[in-house]
Each structure stands twice: as C-alpha cells, then as structure tokens.
Amino acid sequence: MAVNIWGFVNKPGQYMVPYDTDLISLLSYAGGPREEAKIKDIKVVRPAKTPNTADQVINVNVKEFLKTGKAAEIPVLKPGDTVVVSGTRIYFVSKFFEFAVKIAALIQVWALVEYYTKNR
C-alpha cells in the first residue's frame, strides 16, 4: 500500500509498505526522525472513506511511546495515509536567527560600500 511521510525525517516521500505497517515502522523506513523533529505531536492524516465525510487527523506522541513502550498508542497505517512530522520551536527560532544574521551581514556590506563611496 502507498503511504506518504513529510517533514522532519531523513528520507521523506511516498513509500510502498506492507499492510499492517505501523507508524514506527514507517518512520524507520524513512530513516528515522531528524534531530529537530517534534516527535511529541506527529500527525497521521487519513483520507475520508466517502466524499461526504471529513479527513481524519490522528495525533501521536511518539516520545511517550519511547518512554512507556505501549504499542497500542501507535496507529497501524492505512492506504493513502500521510504522516506529517513537524519541527520543534527551537528549530524555527534558530532558522529565524540564521536569517537575521544574513540580513545583518548584507546591511554591514551595504554600510561599508556607502562609507567608502562617500569618503573617497
């Protein structure tokens, strides 16, 4: 069956997996979660079975599973499921500061060019 995994895993994409594959197995097929992955809130988006029903979103706390080992908390995937692994807040804050440093460097270069053109 075809399932998708997006986000903060080492090899995101679409995978052909056996029926009865669970979320942990899919994460393993995808090379595991990246270091900055938010494994406390992984979403499994399950498409609606009929046009008149809504898609189902299942939130899974893999971090809790790793502490307790309770396999009942890990869903078995169904055809067409999409797993979304988000990034942590720390990751997004660090990306913001990376961007700010790049902007600051550009401003510094611009200021140096202005200074040298005025003081020739």
GROMACS .gro file of N, CA and C in nm:
model
  360
    1MET      N    1   0.086  -0.118   0.000
    1MET     CA    2   0.000   0.000   0.000
    1MET      C    3   0.089   0.123   0.000
    2ALA      N    4   0.039   0.233  -0.055
    2ALA     CA    5   0.116   0.357  -0.063
    2ALA      C    6   0.080   0.447   0.055
    3VAL      N    7   0.184   0.497   0.122
    3VAL     CA    8   0.168   0.596   0.229
    3VAL      C    9   0.273   0.704   0.208
    4ASN      N   10   0.247   0.822   0.263
    4ASN     CA   11   0.338   0.936   0.249
    4ASN      C   12   0.393   0.974   0.385
    5ILE      N   13   0.517   1.024   0.385
    5ILE     CA   14   0.572   1.081   0.507
    5ILE      C   15   0.644   1.210   0.468
    6TRP      N   16   0.606   1.319   0.534
    6TRP     CA   17   0.658   1.452   0.504
    6TRP      C   18   0.723   1.511   0.627
    7GLY      N   19   0.811   1.607   0.604
    7GLY     CA   20   0.864   1.686   0.714
    7GLY      C   21   1.000   1.641   0.762
    8PHE      N   22   1.016   1.642   0.891
    8PHE     CA   23   1.145   1.627   0.956
    8PHE      C   24   1.184   1.481   0.978
    9VAL      N   25   1.196   1.408   0.866
    9VAL     CA   26   1.251   1.273   0.867
    9VAL      C   27   1.368   1.274   0.768
   10ASN      N   28   1.453   1.175   0.777
   10ASN     CA   29   1.573   1.174   0.693
   10ASN      C   30   1.544   1.150   0.546
   11LYS      N   31   1.440   1.073   0.514
   11LYS     CA   32   1.407   1.045   0.374
   11LYS      C   33   1.256   1.057   0.353
   12PRO      N   34   1.204   1.181   0.345
   12PRO     CA   35   1.060   1.196   0.323
   12PRO      C   36   1.022   1.147   0.183
   13GLY      N   37   0.894   1.115   0.168
   13GLY     CA   38   0.847   1.073   0.037
   13GLY      C   39   0.731   0.977   0.048
   14GLN      N   40   0.704   0.912  -0.065
   14GLN     CA   41   0.597   0.812  -0.068
   14GLN      C   42   0.663   0.674  -0.061
   15TYR      N   43   0.606   0.590   0.022
   15TYR     CA   44   0.660   0.455   0.042
   15TYR      C   45   0.553   0.351   0.012
   16MET      N   46   0.596   0.243  -0.050
   16MET     CA   47   0.511   0.126  -0.067
   16MET      C   48   0.546   0.033   0.048
   17VAL      N   49   0.451   0.015   0.139
   17VAL     CA   50   0.476  -0.064   0.259
   17VAL      C   51   0.374  -0.177   0.267
   18PRO      N   52   0.406  -0.281   0.344
   18PRO     CA   53   0.309  -0.390   0.361
   18PRO      C   54   0.188  -0.342   0.441
   19TYR      N   55   0.075  -0.408   0.419
   19TYR     CA   56  -0.041  -0.382   0.503
   19TYR      C   57  -0.001  -0.416   0.646
   20ASP      N   58  -0.065  -0.354   0.743
   20ASP     CA   59  -0.034  -0.370   0.886
   20ASP      C   60   0.096  -0.302   0.927
   21THR      N   61   0.149  -0.213   0.843
   21THR     CA   62   0.266  -0.135   0.883
   21THR      C   63   0.221  -0.027   0.981
   22ASP      N   64   0.293  -0.011   1.091
   22ASP     CA   65   0.257   0.093   1.187
   22ASP      C   66   0.345   0.216   1.167
   23LEU      N   67   0.312   0.320   1.243
   23LEU     CA   68   0.382   0.448   1.230
   23LEU      C   69   0.531   0.435   1.259
   24ILE      N   70   0.568   0.360   1.360
   24ILE     CA   71   0.710   0.344   1.396
   24ILE      C   72   0.786   0.278   1.281
   25SER      N   73   0.727   0.180   1.218
   25SER     CA   74   0.793   0.114   1.104
   25SER      C   75   0.812   0.212   0.989
   26LEU      N   76   0.711   0.293   0.960
   26LEU     CA   77   0.724   0.391   0.852
   26LEU      C   78   0.834   0.492   0.885
   27LEU      N   79   0.839   0.538   1.009
   27LEU     CA   80   0.947   0.629   1.048
   27LEU      C   81   1.083   0.563   1.025
   28SER      N   82   1.092   0.435   1.054
   28SER     CA   83   1.218   0.362   1.032
   28SER      C   84   1.250   0.352   0.884
   29TYR      N   85   1.150   0.322   0.800
   29TYR     CA   86   1.172   0.315   0.655
   29TYR      C   87   1.225   0.449   0.604
   30ALA      N   88   1.177   0.557   0.664
   30ALA     CA   89   1.215   0.692   0.620
   30ALA      C   90   1.345   0.739   0.687
   31GLY      N   91   1.419   0.649   0.747
   31GLY     CA   92   1.548   0.685   0.805
   31GLY      C   93   1.539   0.745   0.944
   32GLY      N   94   1.421   0.742   1.003
   32GLY     CA   95   1.403   0.795   1.137
   32GLY      C   96   1.378   0.945   1.137
   33PRO      N   97   1.330   0.997   1.250
   33PRO     CA   98   1.309   1.141   1.260
   33PRO      C   99   1.443   1.214   1.269
   34ARG      N  100   1.447   1.334   1.213
   34ARG     CA  101   1.567   1.417   1.226
   34ARG      C  102   1.576   1.470   1.369
   35GLU      N  103   1.693   1.519   1.404
   35GLU     CA  104   1.718   1.567   1.540
   35GLU      C  105   1.620   1.677   1.581
   36GLU      N  106   1.584   1.763   1.487
   36GLU     CA  107   1.495   1.875   1.519
   36GLU      C  108   1.347   1.841   1.503
   37ALA      N  109   1.314   1.713   1.489
   37ALA     CA  110   1.175   1.670   1.473
   37ALA      C  111   1.100   1.679   1.606
   38LYS      N  112   0.975   1.718   1.596
   38LYS     CA  113   0.885   1.725   1.712
   38LYS      C  114   0.809   1.593   1.720
   39ILE      N  115   0.867   1.496   1.791
   39ILE     CA  116   0.806   1.363   1.794
   39ILE      C  117   0.694   1.352   1.898
   40LYS      N  118   0.670   1.460   1.971
   40LYS     CA  119   0.558   1.460   2.067
   40LYS      C  120   0.424   1.480   1.998
   41ASP      N  121   0.426   1.525   1.873
   41ASP     CA  122   0.300   1.556   1.804
   41ASP      C  123   0.312   1.526   1.655
   42ILE      N  124   0.317   1.399   1.622
   42ILE     CA  125   0.320   1.357   1.482
   42ILE      C  126   0.176   1.338   1.437
   43LYS      N  127   0.145   1.389   1.319
   43LYS     CA  128   0.008   1.381   1.268
   43LYS      C  129  -0.001   1.274   1.159
   44VAL      N  130  -0.105   1.194   1.169
   44VAL     CA  131  -0.139   1.099   1.063
   44VAL      C  132  -0.269   1.149   1.003
   45VAL      N  133  -0.264   1.191   0.877
   45VAL     CA  134  -0.383   1.240   0.808
   45VAL      C  135  -0.437   1.124   0.725
   46ARG      N  136  -0.558   1.085   0.759
   46ARG     CA  137  -0.623   0.971   0.694
   46ARG      C  138  -0.733   1.024   0.605
   47PRO      N  139  -0.726   0.997   0.474
   47PRO     CA  140  -0.829   1.048   0.383
   47PRO      C  141  -0.967   0.990   0.415
   48ALA      N  142  -1.067   1.071   0.387
   48ALA     CA  143  -1.206   1.029   0.410
   48ALA      C  144  -1.238   0.908   0.324
   49LYS      N  145  -1.321   0.820   0.379
   49LYS     CA  146  -1.360   0.699   0.305
   49LYS      C  147  -1.465   0.730   0.200
   50THR      N  148  -1.549   0.830   0.228
   50THR     CA  149  -1.654   0.870   0.134
   50THR      C  150  -1.648   1.020   0.114
   51PRO      N  151  -1.702   1.069   0.004
   51PRO     CA  152  -1.697   1.213  -0.024
   51PRO      C  153  -1.768   1.300   0.080
   52ASN      N  154  -1.866   1.245   0.152
   52ASN     CA  155  -1.943   1.325   0.247
   52ASN      C  156  -1.882   1.329   0.387
   53THR      N  157  -1.770   1.262   0.408
   53THR     CA  158  -1.707   1.263   0.540
   53THR      C  159  -1.576   1.339   0.535
   54ALA      N  160  -1.530   1.382   0.652
   54ALA     CA  161  -1.407   1.461   0.661
   54ALA      C  162  -1.286   1.370   0.678
   55ASP      N  163  -1.171   1.422   0.638
   55ASP     CA  164  -1.046   1.351   0.664
   55ASP      C  165  -1.027   1.341   0.815
   56GLN      N  166  -0.959   1.239   0.857
   56GLN     CA  167  -0.933   1.219   1.000
   56GLN      C  168  -0.787   1.255   1.026
   57VAL      N  169  -0.762   1.327   1.136
   57VAL     CA  170  -0.626   1.360   1.177
   57VAL      C  171  -0.602   1.295   1.313
   58ILE      N  172  -0.500   1.210   1.318
   58ILE     CA  173  -0.464   1.139   1.441
   58ILE      C  174  -0.333   1.196   1.491
   59ASN      N  175  -0.332   1.247   1.614
   59ASN     CA  176  -0.210   1.298   1.676
   59ASN      C  177  -0.145   1.188   1.757
   60VAL      N  178  -0.016   1.167   1.735
   60VAL     CA  179   0.055   1.058   1.801
   60VAL      C  180   0.176   1.115   1.875
   61ASN      N  181   0.190   1.077   2.002
   61ASN     CA  182   0.305   1.118   2.084
   61ASN      C  183   0.406   1.004   2.085
   62VAL      N  184   0.498   1.007   1.990
   62VAL     CA  185   0.599   0.902   1.980
   62VAL      C  186   0.697   0.910   2.097
   63LYS      N  187   0.719   1.028   2.148
   63LYS     CA  188   0.809   1.043   2.263
   63LYS      C  189   0.756   0.964   2.383
   64GLU      N  190   0.625   0.970   2.404
   64GLU     CA  191   0.563   0.894   2.513
   64GLU      C  192   0.575   0.744   2.487
   65PHE      N  193   0.556   0.702   2.362
   65PHE     CA  194   0.573   0.561   2.328
   65PHE      C  195   0.714   0.513   2.361
   66LEU      N  196   0.813   0.597   2.331
   66LEU     CA  197   0.951   0.559   2.358
   66LEU      C  198   0.978   0.545   2.507
   67LYS      N  199   0.904   0.621   2.589
   67LYS     CA  200   0.918   0.610   2.735
   67LYS      C  201   0.848   0.486   2.789
   68THR      N  202   0.725   0.461   2.742
   68THR     CA  203   0.641   0.358   2.802
   68THR      C  204   0.644   0.226   2.725
   69GLY      N  205   0.669   0.230   2.595
   69GLY     CA  206   0.666   0.109   2.514
   69GLY      C  207   0.526   0.058   2.485
   70LYS      N  208   0.423   0.141   2.509
   70LYS     CA  209   0.285   0.099   2.485
   70LYS      C  210   0.254   0.105   2.335
   71ALA      N  211   0.261  -0.011   2.271
   71ALA     CA  212   0.240  -0.018   2.126
   71ALA      C  213   0.098   0.017   2.087
   72ALA      N  214   0.003   0.007   2.180
   72ALA     CA  215  -0.137   0.038   2.148
   72ALA      C  216  -0.156   0.185   2.110
   73GLU      N  217  -0.063   0.270   2.149
   73GLU     CA  218  -0.072   0.413   2.118
   73GLU      C  219  -0.023   0.445   1.977
   74ILE      N  220   0.036   0.348   1.908
   74ILE     CA  221   0.091   0.369   1.775
   74ILE      C  222  -0.006   0.314   1.671
   75PRO      N  223  -0.058   0.401   1.582
   75PRO     CA  224  -0.158   0.353   1.485
   75PRO      C  225  -0.097   0.269   1.374
   76VAL      N  226  -0.177   0.175   1.328
   76VAL     CA  227  -0.145   0.099   1.207
   76VAL      C  228  -0.191   0.185   1.090
   77LEU      N  229  -0.106   0.198   0.990
   77LEU     CA  230  -0.137   0.286   0.878
   77LEU      C  231  -0.232   0.218   0.780
   78LYS      N  232  -0.303   0.303   0.707
   78LYS     CA  233  -0.396   0.255   0.604
   78LYS      C  234  -0.355   0.317   0.470
   79PRO      N  235  -0.398   0.257   0.359
   79PRO     CA  236  -0.361   0.311   0.228
   79PRO      C  237  -0.400   0.459   0.215
   80GLY      N  238  -0.305   0.537   0.164
   80GLY     CA  239  -0.330   0.679   0.142
   80GLY      C  240  -0.300   0.768   0.261
   81ASP      N  241  -0.263   0.711   0.376
   81ASP     CA  242  -0.229   0.793   0.492
   81ASP      C  243  -0.109   0.882   0.461
   82THR      N  244  -0.111   1.001   0.520
   82THR     CA  245   0.003   1.092   0.511
   82THR      C  246   0.047   1.124   0.653
   83VAL      N  247   0.173   1.098   0.681
   83VAL     CA  248   0.231   1.125   0.812
   83VAL      C  249   0.308   1.256   0.801
   84VAL      N  250   0.282   1.348   0.895
   84VAL     CA  251   0.349   1.478   0.894
   84VAL      C  252   0.428   1.492   1.024
   85VAL      N  253   0.559   1.507   1.011
   85VAL     CA  254   0.647   1.524   1.126
   85VAL      C  255   0.694   1.670   1.124
   86SER      N  256   0.649   1.747   1.222
   86SER     CA  257   0.683   1.889   1.229
   86SER      C  258   0.817   1.910   1.297
   87GLY      N  259   0.866   2.032   1.288
   87GLY     CA  260   0.989   2.070   1.356
   87GLY      C  261   0.959   2.133   1.490
   88THR      N  262   1.057   2.131   1.579
   88THR     CA  263   1.041   2.191   1.711
   88THR      C  264   1.049   2.343   1.701
   89ARG      N  265   1.003   2.410   1.806
   89ARG     CA  266   1.012   2.557   1.811
   89ARG      C  267   1.157   2.601   1.806
   90ILE      N  268   1.244   2.529   1.872
   90ILE     CA  269   1.386   2.565   1.875
   90ILE      C  270   1.442   2.568   1.733
   91TYR      N  271   1.400   2.475   1.650
   91TYR     CA  272   1.446   2.472   1.512
   91TYR      C  273   1.404   2.600   1.440
   92PHE      N  274   1.278   2.638   1.454
   92PHE     CA  275   1.229   2.756   1.383
   92PHE      C  276   1.291   2.884   1.438
   93VAL      N  277   1.316   2.891   1.567
   93VAL     CA  278   1.384   3.007   1.625
   93VAL      C  279   1.526   3.016   1.571
   94SER      N  280   1.596   2.902   1.564
   94SER     CA  281   1.733   2.904   1.512
   94SER      C  282   1.734   2.945   1.365
   95LYS      N  283   1.635   2.901   1.286
   95LYS     CA  284   1.627   2.943   1.146
   95LYS      C  285   1.603   3.094   1.134
   96PHE      N  286   1.521   3.148   1.224
   96PHE     CA  287   1.497   3.293   1.225
   96PHE      C  288   1.627   3.367   1.251
   97PHE      N  289   1.705   3.321   1.350
   97PHE     CA  290   1.830   3.390   1.381
   97PHE      C  291   1.933   3.373   1.269
   98GLU      N  292   1.935   3.259   1.202
   98GLU     CA  293   2.022   3.242   1.085
   98GLU      C  294   1.987   3.346   0.980
   99PHE      N  295   1.858   3.365   0.955
   99PHE     CA  296   1.813   3.463   0.857
   99PHE      C  297   1.852   3.604   0.901
  100ALA      N  298   1.833   3.636   1.030
  100ALA     CA  299   1.866   3.768   1.082
  100ALA      C  300   2.016   3.797   1.067
  101VAL      N  301   2.100   3.698   1.090
  101VAL     CA  302   2.245   3.716   1.075
  101VAL      C  303   2.280   3.746   0.930
  102LYS      N  304   2.216   3.679   0.837
  102LYS     CA  305   2.241   3.704   0.694
  102LYS      C  306   2.199   3.845   0.655
  103ILE      N  307   2.085   3.889   0.705
  103ILE     CA  308   2.039   4.026   0.676
  103ILE      C  309   2.136   4.127   0.736
  104ALA      N  310   2.181   4.102   0.859
  104ALA     CA  311   2.276   4.193   0.924
  104ALA      C  312   2.406   4.201   0.844
  105ALA      N  313   2.453   4.089   0.791
  105ALA     CA  314   2.575   4.090   0.710
  105ALA      C  315   2.554   4.172   0.583
  106LEU      N  316   2.440   4.158   0.520
  106LEU     CA  317   2.411   4.239   0.400
  106LEU      C  318   2.407   4.388   0.432
  107ILE      N  319   2.347   4.421   0.543
  107ILE     CA  320   2.340   4.563   0.584
  107ILE      C  321   2.480   4.615   0.612
  108GLN      N  322   2.565   4.533   0.673
  108GLN     CA  323   2.701   4.575   0.703
  108GLN      C  324   2.779   4.599   0.574
  109VAL      N  325   2.763   4.511   0.476
  109VAL     CA  326   2.831   4.530   0.348
  109VAL      C  327   2.781   4.656   0.280
  110TRP      N  328   2.650   4.677   0.281
  110TRP     CA  329   2.594   4.799   0.223
  110TRP      C  330   2.649   4.923   0.292
  111ALA      N  331   2.658   4.921   0.426
  111ALA     CA  332   2.710   5.036   0.501
  111ALA      C  333   2.856   5.062   0.468
  112LEU      N  334   2.935   4.955   0.451
  112LEU     CA  335   3.076   4.974   0.415
  112LEU      C  336   3.090   5.034   0.276
  113VAL      N  337   3.008   4.987   0.182
  113VAL     CA  338   3.012   5.043   0.047
  113VAL      C  339   2.974   5.191   0.051
  114GLU      N  340   2.872   5.224   0.124
  114GLU     CA  341   2.830   5.365   0.138
  114GLU      C  342   2.942   5.449   0.200
  115TYR      N  343   3.004   5.396   0.302
  115TYR     CA  344   3.112   5.469   0.371
  115TYR      C  345   3.228   5.497   0.277
  116TYR      N  346   3.273   5.392   0.203
  116TYR     CA  347   3.387   5.410   0.114
  116TYR      C  348   3.355   5.496  -0.007
  117THR      N  349   3.232   5.494  -0.055
  117THR     CA  350   3.199   5.581  -0.169
  117THR      C  351   3.188   5.726  -0.127
  118LYS      N  352   3.151   5.754  -0.004
  118LYS     CA  353   3.140   5.893   0.046
  118LYS      C  354   3.276   5.948   0.089
  119ASN      N  355   3.369   5.862   0.126
  119ASN     CA  356   3.499   5.906   0.180
  119ASN      C  357   3.615   5.879   0.084
  120ARG      N  358   3.592   5.892  -0.043
  120ARG     CA  359   3.699   5.876  -0.142
  120ARG      C  360   3.783   5.996  -0.148
   0.00000   0.00000   0.00000
